[in-house]
Structures are given as C-alpha cells and as structure tokens.
Coordinates of C-alpha atoms in Angstrom, one line a residue:
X178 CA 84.8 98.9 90.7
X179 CA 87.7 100.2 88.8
X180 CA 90.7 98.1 89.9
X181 CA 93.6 100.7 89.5
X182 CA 95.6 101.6 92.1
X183 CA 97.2 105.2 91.9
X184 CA 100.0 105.6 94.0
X185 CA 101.0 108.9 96.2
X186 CA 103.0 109.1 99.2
X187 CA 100.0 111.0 100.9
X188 CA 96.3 111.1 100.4
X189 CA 94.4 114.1 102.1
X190 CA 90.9 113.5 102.3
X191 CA 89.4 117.1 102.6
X192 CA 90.1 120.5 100.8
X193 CA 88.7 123.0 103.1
X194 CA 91.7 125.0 104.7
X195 CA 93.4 122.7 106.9
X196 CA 93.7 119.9 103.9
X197 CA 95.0 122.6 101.4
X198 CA 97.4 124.2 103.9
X199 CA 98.6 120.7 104.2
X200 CA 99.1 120.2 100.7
X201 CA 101.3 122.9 99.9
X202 CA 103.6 122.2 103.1
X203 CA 103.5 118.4 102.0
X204 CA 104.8 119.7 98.4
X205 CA 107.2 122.0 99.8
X206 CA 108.7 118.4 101.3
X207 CA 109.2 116.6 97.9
X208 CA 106.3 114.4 99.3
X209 CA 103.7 113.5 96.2
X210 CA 100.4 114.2 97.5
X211 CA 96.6 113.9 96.4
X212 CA 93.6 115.7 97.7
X213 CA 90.3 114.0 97.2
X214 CA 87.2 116.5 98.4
X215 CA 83.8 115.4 97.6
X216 CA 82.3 118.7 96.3
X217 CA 82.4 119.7 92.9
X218 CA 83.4 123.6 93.3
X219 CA 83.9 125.3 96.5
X220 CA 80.6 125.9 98.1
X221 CA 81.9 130.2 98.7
X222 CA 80.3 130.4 102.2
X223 CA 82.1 131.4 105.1
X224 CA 82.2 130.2 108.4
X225 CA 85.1 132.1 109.3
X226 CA 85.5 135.8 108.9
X227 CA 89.3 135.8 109.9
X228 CA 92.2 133.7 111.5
X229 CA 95.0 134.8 114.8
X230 CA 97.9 136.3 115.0
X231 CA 100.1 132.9 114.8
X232 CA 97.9 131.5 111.8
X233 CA 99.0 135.0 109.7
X234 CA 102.4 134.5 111.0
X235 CA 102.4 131.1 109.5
X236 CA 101.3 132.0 106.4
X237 CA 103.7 134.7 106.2
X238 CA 106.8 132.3 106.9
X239 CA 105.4 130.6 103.3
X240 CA 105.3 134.2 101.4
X241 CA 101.5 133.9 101.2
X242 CA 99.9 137.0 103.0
X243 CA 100.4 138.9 99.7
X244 CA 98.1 136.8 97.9
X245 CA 95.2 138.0 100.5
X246 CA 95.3 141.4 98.9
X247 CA 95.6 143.2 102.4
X248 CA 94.6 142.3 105.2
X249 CA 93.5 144.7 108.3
X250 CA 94.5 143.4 111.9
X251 CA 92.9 144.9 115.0
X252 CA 94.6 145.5 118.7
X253 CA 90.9 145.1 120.0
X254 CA 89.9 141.7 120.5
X255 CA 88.0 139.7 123.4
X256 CA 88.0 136.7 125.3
X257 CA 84.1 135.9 126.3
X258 CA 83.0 139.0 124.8
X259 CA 85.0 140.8 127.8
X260 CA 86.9 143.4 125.0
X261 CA 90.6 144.5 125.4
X262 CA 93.8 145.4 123.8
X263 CA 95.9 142.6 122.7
X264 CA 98.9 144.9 122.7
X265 CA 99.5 144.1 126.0
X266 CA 101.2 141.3 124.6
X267 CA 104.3 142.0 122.5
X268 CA 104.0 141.4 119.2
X269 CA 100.1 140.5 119.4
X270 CA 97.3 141.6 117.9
X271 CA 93.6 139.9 117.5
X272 CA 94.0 138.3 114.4
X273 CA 93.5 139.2 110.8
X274 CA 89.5 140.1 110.9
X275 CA 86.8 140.6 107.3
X276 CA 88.8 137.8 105.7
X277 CA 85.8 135.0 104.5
X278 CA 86.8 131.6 104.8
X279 CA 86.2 131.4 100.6
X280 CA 88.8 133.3 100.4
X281 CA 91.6 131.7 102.7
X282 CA 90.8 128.5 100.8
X283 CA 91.1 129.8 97.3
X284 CA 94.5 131.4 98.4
X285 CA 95.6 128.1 99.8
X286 CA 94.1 126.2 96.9
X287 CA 96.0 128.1 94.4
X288 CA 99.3 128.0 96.1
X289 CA 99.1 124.1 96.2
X290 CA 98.1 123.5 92.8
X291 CA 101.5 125.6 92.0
X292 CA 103.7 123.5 94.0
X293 CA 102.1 120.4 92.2
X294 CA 99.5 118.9 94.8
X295 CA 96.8 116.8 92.9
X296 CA 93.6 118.0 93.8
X297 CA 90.3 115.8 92.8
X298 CA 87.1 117.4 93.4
X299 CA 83.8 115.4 92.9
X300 CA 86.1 112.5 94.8
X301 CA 84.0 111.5 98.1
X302 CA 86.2 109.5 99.9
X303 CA 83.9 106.2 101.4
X304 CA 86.1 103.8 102.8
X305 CA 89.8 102.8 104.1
X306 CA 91.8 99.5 104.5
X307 CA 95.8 100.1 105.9
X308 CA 98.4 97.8 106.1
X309 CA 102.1 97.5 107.1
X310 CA 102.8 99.3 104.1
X311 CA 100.2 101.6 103.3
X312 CA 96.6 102.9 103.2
X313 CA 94.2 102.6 100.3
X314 CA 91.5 104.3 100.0
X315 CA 87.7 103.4 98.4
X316 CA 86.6 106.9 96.8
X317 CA 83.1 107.8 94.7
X318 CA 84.1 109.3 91.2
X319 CA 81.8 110.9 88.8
X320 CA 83.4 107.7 86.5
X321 CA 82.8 105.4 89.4
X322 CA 84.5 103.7 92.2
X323 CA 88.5 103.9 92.6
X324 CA 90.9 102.8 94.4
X325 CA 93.7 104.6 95.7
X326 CA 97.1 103.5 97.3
X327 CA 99.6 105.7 99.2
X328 CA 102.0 105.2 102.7
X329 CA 99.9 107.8 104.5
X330 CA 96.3 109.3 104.6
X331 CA 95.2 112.2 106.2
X332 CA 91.8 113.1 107.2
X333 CA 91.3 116.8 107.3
X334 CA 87.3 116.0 106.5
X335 CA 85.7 118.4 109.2
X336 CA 83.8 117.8 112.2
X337 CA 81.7 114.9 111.3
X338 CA 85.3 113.1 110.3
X339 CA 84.4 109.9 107.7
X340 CA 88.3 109.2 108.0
X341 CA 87.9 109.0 112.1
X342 CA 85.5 107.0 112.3
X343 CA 86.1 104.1 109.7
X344 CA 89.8 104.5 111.3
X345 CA 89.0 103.5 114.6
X346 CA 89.8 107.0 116.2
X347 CA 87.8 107.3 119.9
X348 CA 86.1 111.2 120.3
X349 CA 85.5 111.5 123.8
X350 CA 83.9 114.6 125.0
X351 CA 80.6 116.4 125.8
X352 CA 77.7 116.7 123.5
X353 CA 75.4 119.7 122.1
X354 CA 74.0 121.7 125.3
X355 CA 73.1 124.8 122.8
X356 CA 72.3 125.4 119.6
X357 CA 72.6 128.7 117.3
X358 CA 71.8 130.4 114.0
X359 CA 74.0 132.3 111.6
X360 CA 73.2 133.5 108.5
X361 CA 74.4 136.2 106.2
X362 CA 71.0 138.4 105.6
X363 CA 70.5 140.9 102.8
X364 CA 68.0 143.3 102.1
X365 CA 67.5 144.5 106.2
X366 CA 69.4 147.2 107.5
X367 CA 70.7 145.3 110.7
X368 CA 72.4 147.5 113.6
X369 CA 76.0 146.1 114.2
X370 CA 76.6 144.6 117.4
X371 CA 80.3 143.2 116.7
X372 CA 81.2 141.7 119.6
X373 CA 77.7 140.3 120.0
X374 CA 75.3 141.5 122.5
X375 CA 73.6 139.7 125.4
X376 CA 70.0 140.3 125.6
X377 CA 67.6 138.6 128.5
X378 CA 66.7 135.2 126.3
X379 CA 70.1 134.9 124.8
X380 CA 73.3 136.3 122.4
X381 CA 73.1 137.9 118.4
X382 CA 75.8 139.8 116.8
X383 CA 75.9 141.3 113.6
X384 CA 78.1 142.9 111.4
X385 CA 78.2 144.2 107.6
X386 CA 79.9 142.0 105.6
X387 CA 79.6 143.6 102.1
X388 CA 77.0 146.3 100.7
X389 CA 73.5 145.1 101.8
X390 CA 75.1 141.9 103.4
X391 CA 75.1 141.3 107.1
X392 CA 76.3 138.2 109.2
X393 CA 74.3 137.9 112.1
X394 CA 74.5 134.9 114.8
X395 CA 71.8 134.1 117.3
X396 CA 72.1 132.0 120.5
X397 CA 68.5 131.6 122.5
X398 CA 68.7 130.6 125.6
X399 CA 66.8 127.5 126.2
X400 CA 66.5 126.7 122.2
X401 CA 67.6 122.6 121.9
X402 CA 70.3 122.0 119.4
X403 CA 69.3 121.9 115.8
X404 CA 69.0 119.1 113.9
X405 CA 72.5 119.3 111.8
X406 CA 71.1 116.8 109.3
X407 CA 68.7 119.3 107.6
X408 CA 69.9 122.9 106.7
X409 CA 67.4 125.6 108.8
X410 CA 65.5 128.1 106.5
X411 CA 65.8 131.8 107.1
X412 CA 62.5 131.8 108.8
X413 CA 63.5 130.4 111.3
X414 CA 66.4 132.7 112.1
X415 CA 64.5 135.9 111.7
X416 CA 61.5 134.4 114.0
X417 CA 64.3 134.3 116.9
X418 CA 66.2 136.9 115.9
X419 CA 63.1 138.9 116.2
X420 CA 62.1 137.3 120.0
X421 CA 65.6 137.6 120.9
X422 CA 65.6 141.9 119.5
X423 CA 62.6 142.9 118.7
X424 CA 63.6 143.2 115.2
X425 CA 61.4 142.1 112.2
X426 CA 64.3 141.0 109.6
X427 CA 61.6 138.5 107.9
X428 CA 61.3 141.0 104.8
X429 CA 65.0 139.8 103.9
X430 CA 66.5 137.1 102.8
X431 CA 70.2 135.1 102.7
X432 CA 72.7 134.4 100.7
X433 CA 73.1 131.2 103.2
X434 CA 72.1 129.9 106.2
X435 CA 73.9 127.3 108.9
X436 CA 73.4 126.1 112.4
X437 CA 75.8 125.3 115.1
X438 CA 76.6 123.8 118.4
X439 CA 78.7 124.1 121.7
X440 CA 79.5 120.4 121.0
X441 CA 83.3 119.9 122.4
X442 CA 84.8 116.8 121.7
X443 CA 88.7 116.1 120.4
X444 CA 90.8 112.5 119.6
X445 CA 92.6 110.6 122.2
X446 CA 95.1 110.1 119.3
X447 CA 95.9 112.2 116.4
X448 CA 97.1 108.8 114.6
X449 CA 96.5 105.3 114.6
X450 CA 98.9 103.6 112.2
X451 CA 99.2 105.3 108.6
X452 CA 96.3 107.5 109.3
X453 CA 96.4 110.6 111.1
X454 CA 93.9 113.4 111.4
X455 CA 94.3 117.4 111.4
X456 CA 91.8 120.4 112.0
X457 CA 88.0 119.9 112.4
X458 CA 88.6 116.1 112.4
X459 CA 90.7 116.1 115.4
X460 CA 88.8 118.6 117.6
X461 CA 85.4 120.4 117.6
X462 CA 84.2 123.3 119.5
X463 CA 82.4 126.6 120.2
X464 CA 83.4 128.9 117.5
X465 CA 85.7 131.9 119.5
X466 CA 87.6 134.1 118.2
X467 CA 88.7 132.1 115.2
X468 CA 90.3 129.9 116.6
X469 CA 89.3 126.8 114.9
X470 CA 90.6 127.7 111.2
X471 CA 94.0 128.7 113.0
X472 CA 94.4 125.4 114.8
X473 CA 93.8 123.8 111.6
X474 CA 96.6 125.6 110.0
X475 CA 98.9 125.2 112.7
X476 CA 98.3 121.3 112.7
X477 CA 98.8 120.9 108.9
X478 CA 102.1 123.1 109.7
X479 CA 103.2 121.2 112.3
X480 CA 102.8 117.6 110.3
X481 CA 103.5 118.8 106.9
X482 CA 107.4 119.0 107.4
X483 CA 107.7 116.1 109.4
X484 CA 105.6 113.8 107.4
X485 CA 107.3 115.0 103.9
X486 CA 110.3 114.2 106.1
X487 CA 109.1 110.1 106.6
X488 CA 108.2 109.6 103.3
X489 CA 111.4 111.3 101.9
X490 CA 113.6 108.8 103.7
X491 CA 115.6 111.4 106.0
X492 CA 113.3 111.9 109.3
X493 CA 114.8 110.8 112.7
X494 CA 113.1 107.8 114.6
X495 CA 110.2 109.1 116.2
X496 CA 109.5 112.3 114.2
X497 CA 105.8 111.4 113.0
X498 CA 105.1 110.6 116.6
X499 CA 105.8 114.5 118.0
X500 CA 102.4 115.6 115.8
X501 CA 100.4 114.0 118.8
X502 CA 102.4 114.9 121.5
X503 CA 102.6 118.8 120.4
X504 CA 99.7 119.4 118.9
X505 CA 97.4 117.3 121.3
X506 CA 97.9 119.3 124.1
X507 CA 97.2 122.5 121.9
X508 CA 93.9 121.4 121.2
X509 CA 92.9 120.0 124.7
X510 CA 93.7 123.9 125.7
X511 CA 92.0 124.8 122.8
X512 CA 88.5 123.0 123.4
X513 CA 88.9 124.4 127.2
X514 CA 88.9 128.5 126.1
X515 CA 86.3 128.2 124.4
X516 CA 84.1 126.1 126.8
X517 CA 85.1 128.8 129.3
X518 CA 84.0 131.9 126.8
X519 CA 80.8 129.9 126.0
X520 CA 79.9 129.8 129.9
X521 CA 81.4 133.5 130.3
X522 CA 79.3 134.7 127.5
X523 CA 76.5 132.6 126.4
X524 CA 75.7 131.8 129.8
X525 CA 72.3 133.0 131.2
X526 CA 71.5 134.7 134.5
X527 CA 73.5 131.9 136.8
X528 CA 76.5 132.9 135.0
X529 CA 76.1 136.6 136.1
X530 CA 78.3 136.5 139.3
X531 CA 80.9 134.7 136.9
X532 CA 80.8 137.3 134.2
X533 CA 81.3 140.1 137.1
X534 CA 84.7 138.4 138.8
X535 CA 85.6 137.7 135.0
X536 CA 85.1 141.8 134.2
X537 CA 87.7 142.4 136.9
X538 CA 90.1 140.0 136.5
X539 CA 90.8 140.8 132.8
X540 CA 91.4 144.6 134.5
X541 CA 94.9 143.1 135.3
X542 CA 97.9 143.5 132.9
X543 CA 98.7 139.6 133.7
X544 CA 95.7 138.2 132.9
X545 CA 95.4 140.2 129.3
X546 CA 98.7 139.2 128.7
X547 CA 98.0 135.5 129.2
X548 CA 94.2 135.7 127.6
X549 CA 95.7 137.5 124.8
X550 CA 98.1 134.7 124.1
X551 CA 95.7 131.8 124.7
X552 CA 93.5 133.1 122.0
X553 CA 96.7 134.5 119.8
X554 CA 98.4 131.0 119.7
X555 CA 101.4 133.2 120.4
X556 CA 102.5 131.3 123.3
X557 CA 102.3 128.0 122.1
X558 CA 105.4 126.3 123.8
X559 CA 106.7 122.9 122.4
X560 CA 108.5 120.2 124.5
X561 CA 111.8 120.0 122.7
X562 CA 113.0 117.0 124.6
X563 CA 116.0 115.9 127.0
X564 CA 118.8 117.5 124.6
X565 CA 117.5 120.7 124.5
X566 CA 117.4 121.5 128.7
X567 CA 120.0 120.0 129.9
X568 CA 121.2 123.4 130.9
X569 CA 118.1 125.0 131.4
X570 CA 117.0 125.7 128.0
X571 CA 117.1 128.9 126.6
X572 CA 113.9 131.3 126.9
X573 CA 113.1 131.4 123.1
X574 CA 113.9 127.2 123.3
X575 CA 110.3 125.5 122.1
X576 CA 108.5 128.9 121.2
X577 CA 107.9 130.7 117.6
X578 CA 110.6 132.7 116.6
X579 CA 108.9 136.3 116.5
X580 CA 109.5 137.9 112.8
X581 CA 112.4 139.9 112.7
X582 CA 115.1 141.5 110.4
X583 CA 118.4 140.6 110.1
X584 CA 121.2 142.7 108.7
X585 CA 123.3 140.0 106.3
X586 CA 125.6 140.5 103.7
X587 CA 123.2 140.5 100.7
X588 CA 121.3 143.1 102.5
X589 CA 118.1 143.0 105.2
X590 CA 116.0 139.9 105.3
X591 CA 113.1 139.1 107.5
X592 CA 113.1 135.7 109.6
X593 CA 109.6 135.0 107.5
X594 CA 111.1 134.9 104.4
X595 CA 114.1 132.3 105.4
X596 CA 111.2 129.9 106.1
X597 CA 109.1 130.2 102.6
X598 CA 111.0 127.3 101.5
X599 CA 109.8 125.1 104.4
X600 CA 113.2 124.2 105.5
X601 CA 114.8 124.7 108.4
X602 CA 117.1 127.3 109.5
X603 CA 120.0 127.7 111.3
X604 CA 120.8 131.3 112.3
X605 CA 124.7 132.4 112.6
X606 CA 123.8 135.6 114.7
X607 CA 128.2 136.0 115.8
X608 CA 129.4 135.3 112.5
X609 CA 131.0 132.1 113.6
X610 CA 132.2 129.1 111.1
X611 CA 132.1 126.8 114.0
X612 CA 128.4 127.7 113.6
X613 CA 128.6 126.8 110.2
X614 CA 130.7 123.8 110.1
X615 CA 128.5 122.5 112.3
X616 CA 125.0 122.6 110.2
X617 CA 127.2 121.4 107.2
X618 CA 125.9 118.1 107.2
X619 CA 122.0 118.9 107.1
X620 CA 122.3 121.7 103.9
X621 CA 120.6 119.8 102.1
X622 CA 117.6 120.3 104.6
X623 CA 118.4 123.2 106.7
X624 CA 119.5 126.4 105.3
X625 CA 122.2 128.4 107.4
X626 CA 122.1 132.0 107.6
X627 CA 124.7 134.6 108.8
X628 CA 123.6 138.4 109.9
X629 CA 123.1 140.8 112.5
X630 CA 119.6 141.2 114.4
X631 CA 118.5 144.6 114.4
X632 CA 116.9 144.2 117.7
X633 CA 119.7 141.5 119.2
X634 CA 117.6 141.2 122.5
X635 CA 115.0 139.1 121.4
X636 CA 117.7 136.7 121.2
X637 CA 118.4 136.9 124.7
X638 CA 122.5 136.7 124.5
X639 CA 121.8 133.4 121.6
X640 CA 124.7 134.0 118.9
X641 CA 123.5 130.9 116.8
X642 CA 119.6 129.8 116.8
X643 CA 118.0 126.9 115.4
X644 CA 114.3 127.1 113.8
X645 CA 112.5 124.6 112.5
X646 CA 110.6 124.3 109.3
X647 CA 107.4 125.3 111.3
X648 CA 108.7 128.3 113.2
X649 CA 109.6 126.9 116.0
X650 CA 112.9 127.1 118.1
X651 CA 114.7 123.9 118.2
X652 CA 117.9 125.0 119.9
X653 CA 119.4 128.6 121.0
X654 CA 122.6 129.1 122.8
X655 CA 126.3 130.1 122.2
X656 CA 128.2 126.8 122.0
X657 CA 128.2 125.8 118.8
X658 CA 129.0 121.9 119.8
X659 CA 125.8 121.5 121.2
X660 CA 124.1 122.8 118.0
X661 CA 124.8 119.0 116.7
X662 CA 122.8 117.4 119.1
X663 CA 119.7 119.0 117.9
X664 CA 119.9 119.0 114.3
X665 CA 120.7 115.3 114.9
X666 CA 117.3 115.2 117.3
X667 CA 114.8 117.0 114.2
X668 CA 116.9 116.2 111.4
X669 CA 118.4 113.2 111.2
X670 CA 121.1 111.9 110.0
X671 CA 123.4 114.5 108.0
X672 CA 124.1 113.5 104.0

C-alpha cells in the first residue's frame, strides 16, 4: 500500500448528485474538499427524470438553473397518482420534469470542478479509520491502494451506503415487499401513460423520453423483489410488461435496464463522530415524485455551509449538530409520503376503498395545499431555537425565503442571486443603519443588503430579515437589537 497521506478538510465519497452538490457548497466555504467515486466516467443513465420545486429553488440561489439550458415546470402534479394543480399552493409548482439525472450531475460536476473541488474517479473508497482528529480513508486506485487523511468524511455513496456501514450507522426500517422494472425501450412505439396506469395485476407508466426512446416502469402485483445483485435483461421486462398490457414490446430493445424496490429504511443518526452521511445513504425509499434527488440536494445544502463553517474556524458551538436535527425529521416525513403513495397507488384490490376516500379528500383546497407542499419541499420548517420565539416568532421565522425582487440602490435584484455566493444575508428592508451596525461584525460572512420589496407583504410587517446561507429564515422582525442574538446563534462570533 502506498503510505501517503493526502490531506483535505473534507472527503466526499460519492459523485452522484448529492456528493457534487456538496462539493460546490463545501468550496463556496473556503473548505478544501476531495471527491472519490469509484466509476471511471459517469455511467449517463437516469434514474431521475426531474427534481421539486425547492431543489430548483436551491439551485437557483447558487446561479446554476442557467446551466440546465431551460427547463419546463408543470402546475400538474400528483400525490399517489391522484393528479392536481399544485398552484393551489403559492409559489408551487410540480417540480422541474424531462430533466435526466445525467444531466443534473454533469451541471453539478462542472460547477464544482470550477470552484476547485478535487474530483477522483476510478477511486472506490474500501475502508475508514477516525480519530479525535480526523478520518482517513483506505481507497482502490488504478495505481493501487491510498491512503487519504482529512477532519471530515462524508458518505453520499447511495443506497447500499459502504461509508454507513463500516461507520457504525444503524438503518432501521422495513424491507423489500415489491419489486419493479424500468427501462428505457427503443424501437416500440409505446402509448404514454404519464402518470402510470393501474391495470388488474399491477402499475406501468410510460413516457417518450427522446425520438424512439421510451421510459417505461412496471410494478406486478404479486412479483417478489428482484435480486439487486444481478442487472435484469430486457426480456424480462417486456414478458411482464406484456402480462401486465397486453403489449408485445419483445421486438425492442434498451438503452438500459434497472430494478427497484419499496424498501424504506433511513439512519437513526446522520453522524457519528467525523463521519456524516447525506442523500441515498441516509434514507431509501419508493421513488415518488422525485423526491429522492431533491432531498439529496437539500441535505448537501443544508451541511455544506455549516460544515465549511467548522473547518474554517468561525462556526458556533453546536452548528454541525443542527444537520441531524433538521434534516432527520425531513427524511422521516419523507420515507412516510412515499410509503403512503406506494399503498395509495401500487396497492391492489384491498387498497380500493383507500384509493376512493383518498379521491375525495384531495377534492379539498386544504388537503392540495398541504400534499402539494409535502411533495414540493416548500414547507419545510426548521426549528430555529429559543432565541428566535421568544416573542412568538415571526411567520416567515424557520421557512425558505420565497424568491423575490428588491428595489436597491444599484437597481432590482432577486433574493436568489444574494445567496450565489453561499453566504448569508441580512436584509435592511426600512433602510435602517441600526440594521446595519448591527450585522457589522459578521461581513465577513454575511452580506447586508438595503432595498425595497416590490411585494412588501411577504414580509409580513419585517423591516430587517435574516437568511441563512441555505435559504432559510434565521430571524425576521423590526427591532434591530434582537438581530444580534441570531447572527451570534448561526454565525458565531463576529471578526
């Protein structure tokens, strides 16, 4: 074994998009990071065909939704296959949709290799050994065994987590109960079914992809979970496809085919120590509506700032330790929507009288509004501690700030933009300087900003707002003394 050490402040084992995302917010922090991800090249399937609303709001606050080269949002979207219009929520939509998961990695692979993340593919990370002072990590080189050294690793390495288990992480939950095919079939001329379509032994969708390309899914009722050590062969997916429809595809072929489970399981702890874990490793489910890319990106948003924030020196007692505690309880609801759509939707004829009572509930205005943010990640709510409601908290206090335009003196900017930089921001909404002689002493990590809202009542009466680096409302109110208190709680110690 090669006995050099190489140093970083943060090894990411994992490139797929929660580990890249992850990278570039780690970057944006001054923090020195490698990526290590076992595969050569990127494989160019596509598991996901999209992400929500908040994950395209987070990618906007870091200038990147330009790179995507458009991207087409519906008002339509479901919740267990039940279709209705997100709208009802303000500000909402489904989610960007016909976005391959190819391509949300390269975009997030390009940005990080800008901002300097050092990405090693061909790397396969094998083993882990941490200590009061660090983690080093065993990795498989095409020149052999190395050894690298940094304070922190993450493992963003998917479902079937190397990093969790070596680390000790427990994943308690429920196994496999169904298994399904998807595939992306060419040469057949399938009829779309885009929400999917229950038939009387099961569930397919389909829907074109590209010119002669199709992405079909099939759930048969009954059918045992498929052996996720081998890779199924298209024959198999057109023999049920064709019990399931009636439809002879078997004259095709496909650019690739997977398998996949209802397996739901998530870690009692997102870290133990020096090792942490983010996305896929940290929760598995039923695929729904996206949501699993978006969580990923969310977590690696939510820990990026904080843990650029412990290795840079500056990051309040406590810090790493909110990860856990907000994005824990995300997942946990998380893994329960989409257990919930699986019984809804996948279910077979016991689940009937469910699917009925579900068809009229989600009749009601309410019950969009909250389904539409469950699935949206819009109405994620953080717990922004003691400081923060001792008066009752404000109703923006531990919520996104929604994107919107502020008149200032240099001319209209959009709340997006003043996060690209990944800092925080404080928002002088009155022009006040006691607003700004109070954020003096965190410049050099939060950026204060004086202008006019064009649409002042998403503010609720708030003349000075604070937002975190992750989009997130620290503090909202009108006194500007207790505006201390809270960049004190995030940000530590001013310079």
């Amino acid at each position: 074994m090669d006995a050099d050490v190489t140093d970083a402040d943060v090894i990411i084992v994992g490139a797929g998009p929660t580990g890249l995302m992850l990278a570039g917010e780690l970057r944006l922090g001054g923090a020195d990071v490698i990526v290590t991800e076992r595969l050569e090249r990127p494989t160019g399937q596509s598991r996901g065909l999209g992400f929500t609303a908040r994950a395209l709001e987070s990618f906007d606050q870091r200038g990147l939704v330009p790179r995507f080269g458009g991207l087409e949002t519906s008002p339509m979207g479901h919740f267990g296959g039940v279709q209705f219009d997100y709208t009802v929520l303000e500000d909402a939509h489904f989610g960007a949709r016909g976005i391959p998961q190819s391509r949300t990695e390269a975009v997030l692979e390009e940005w990080a290799l800008e901002l300097g993340a050092d990405i090693r593919r061909g790397w396969e990370f094998l083993d882990l050994a941490q200590d009061e002072d660090g983690v080093t990590a065993t990795v498989d080189t095409p020149d052999g065994e190395r050894r690298l050294r940094a304070r922190y690793l993450v493992g963003t390495d998917g479902g079937h987590s190397l990093v969790r288990r070596i680390a000790g992480f427990s994943f308690p939950g429920t196994d496999a109960t169904r298994g399904m095919y998807l595939a992306d079939v060419v040469g057949c001329s399938i009829p779309p079914r885009f929400l999917g379509e229950r038939v009387p032994a099961g569930m397919v969708m389909a829907a074109p992809l590209a010119e002669g390309v199709d992405r079909i899914i099939v759930c048969e009722h009954g059918a045992p979970p498929a052996d996720r050590s081998r890779t199924p062969d298209f024959a198999e997916v057109a023999a049920a496809w064709q019990r399931l429809t009636g439809e002879d595809i078997s004259g095709g072929g496909a650019d690739w085919v997977s398998s996949f489970t209802d397996a739901t399981r998530q870690a009692s702890e997102y870290r133990r120590g020096r090792v942490l874990l983010a996305g896929d490793a940290a929760h598995i489910h039923l695929p729904a509506g996206g949501q699993g890319l978006s969580t990923g990106v969310q977590d690696a948003v939510n820990l990026g700032w904080k843990l650029a924030a412990v290795v840079g020196g500056w990051a309040p007692e406590g810090l790493l330790d909110t990860y856990h505690g907000e994005r824990h309880p995300v997942g946990a609801r998380l893994l329960s929507n989409t257990l919930a759509q699986g019984t809804v939707f996948l279910g077979g004829e016991e689940s009937e009288p469910l699917r009925t009572l579900f068809a009229e509930l989600i009749g009601l205005d309410p019950v969009k509004r909250y389904l539409a943010g469950v699935v949206s990640h819009l109405d994620v709510r953080y717990d922004m501690g003691d400081y923060a409601t001792a008066d009752g908290g404000h109703p923006l206090l531990g919520r996104r700030l929604p994107p919107r335009v502020l008149t200032t003196a240099a001319g209209p900017v959009g709340t997006a933009e003043l996060l690209h930089s990944a800092q925080g921001v404080v928002l002088d909404l009155a022009d006040d300087p006691e607003v700004r002689e109070a954020a003096a002493g965190w410049k050099d990590r939060v950026t204060t900003v004086t202008g006019v809202p064009r649409d002042p009542e998403v503010f609720a009466g708030a003349t000075a707002v604070l937002v975190r680096p992750d989009g997130y409302v620290a503090w909202a109110g009108t006194d500007p003394s207790a505006l201390a208190p809270a960049l004190h709680h995030w940000f530590g110690t001013p310079a």
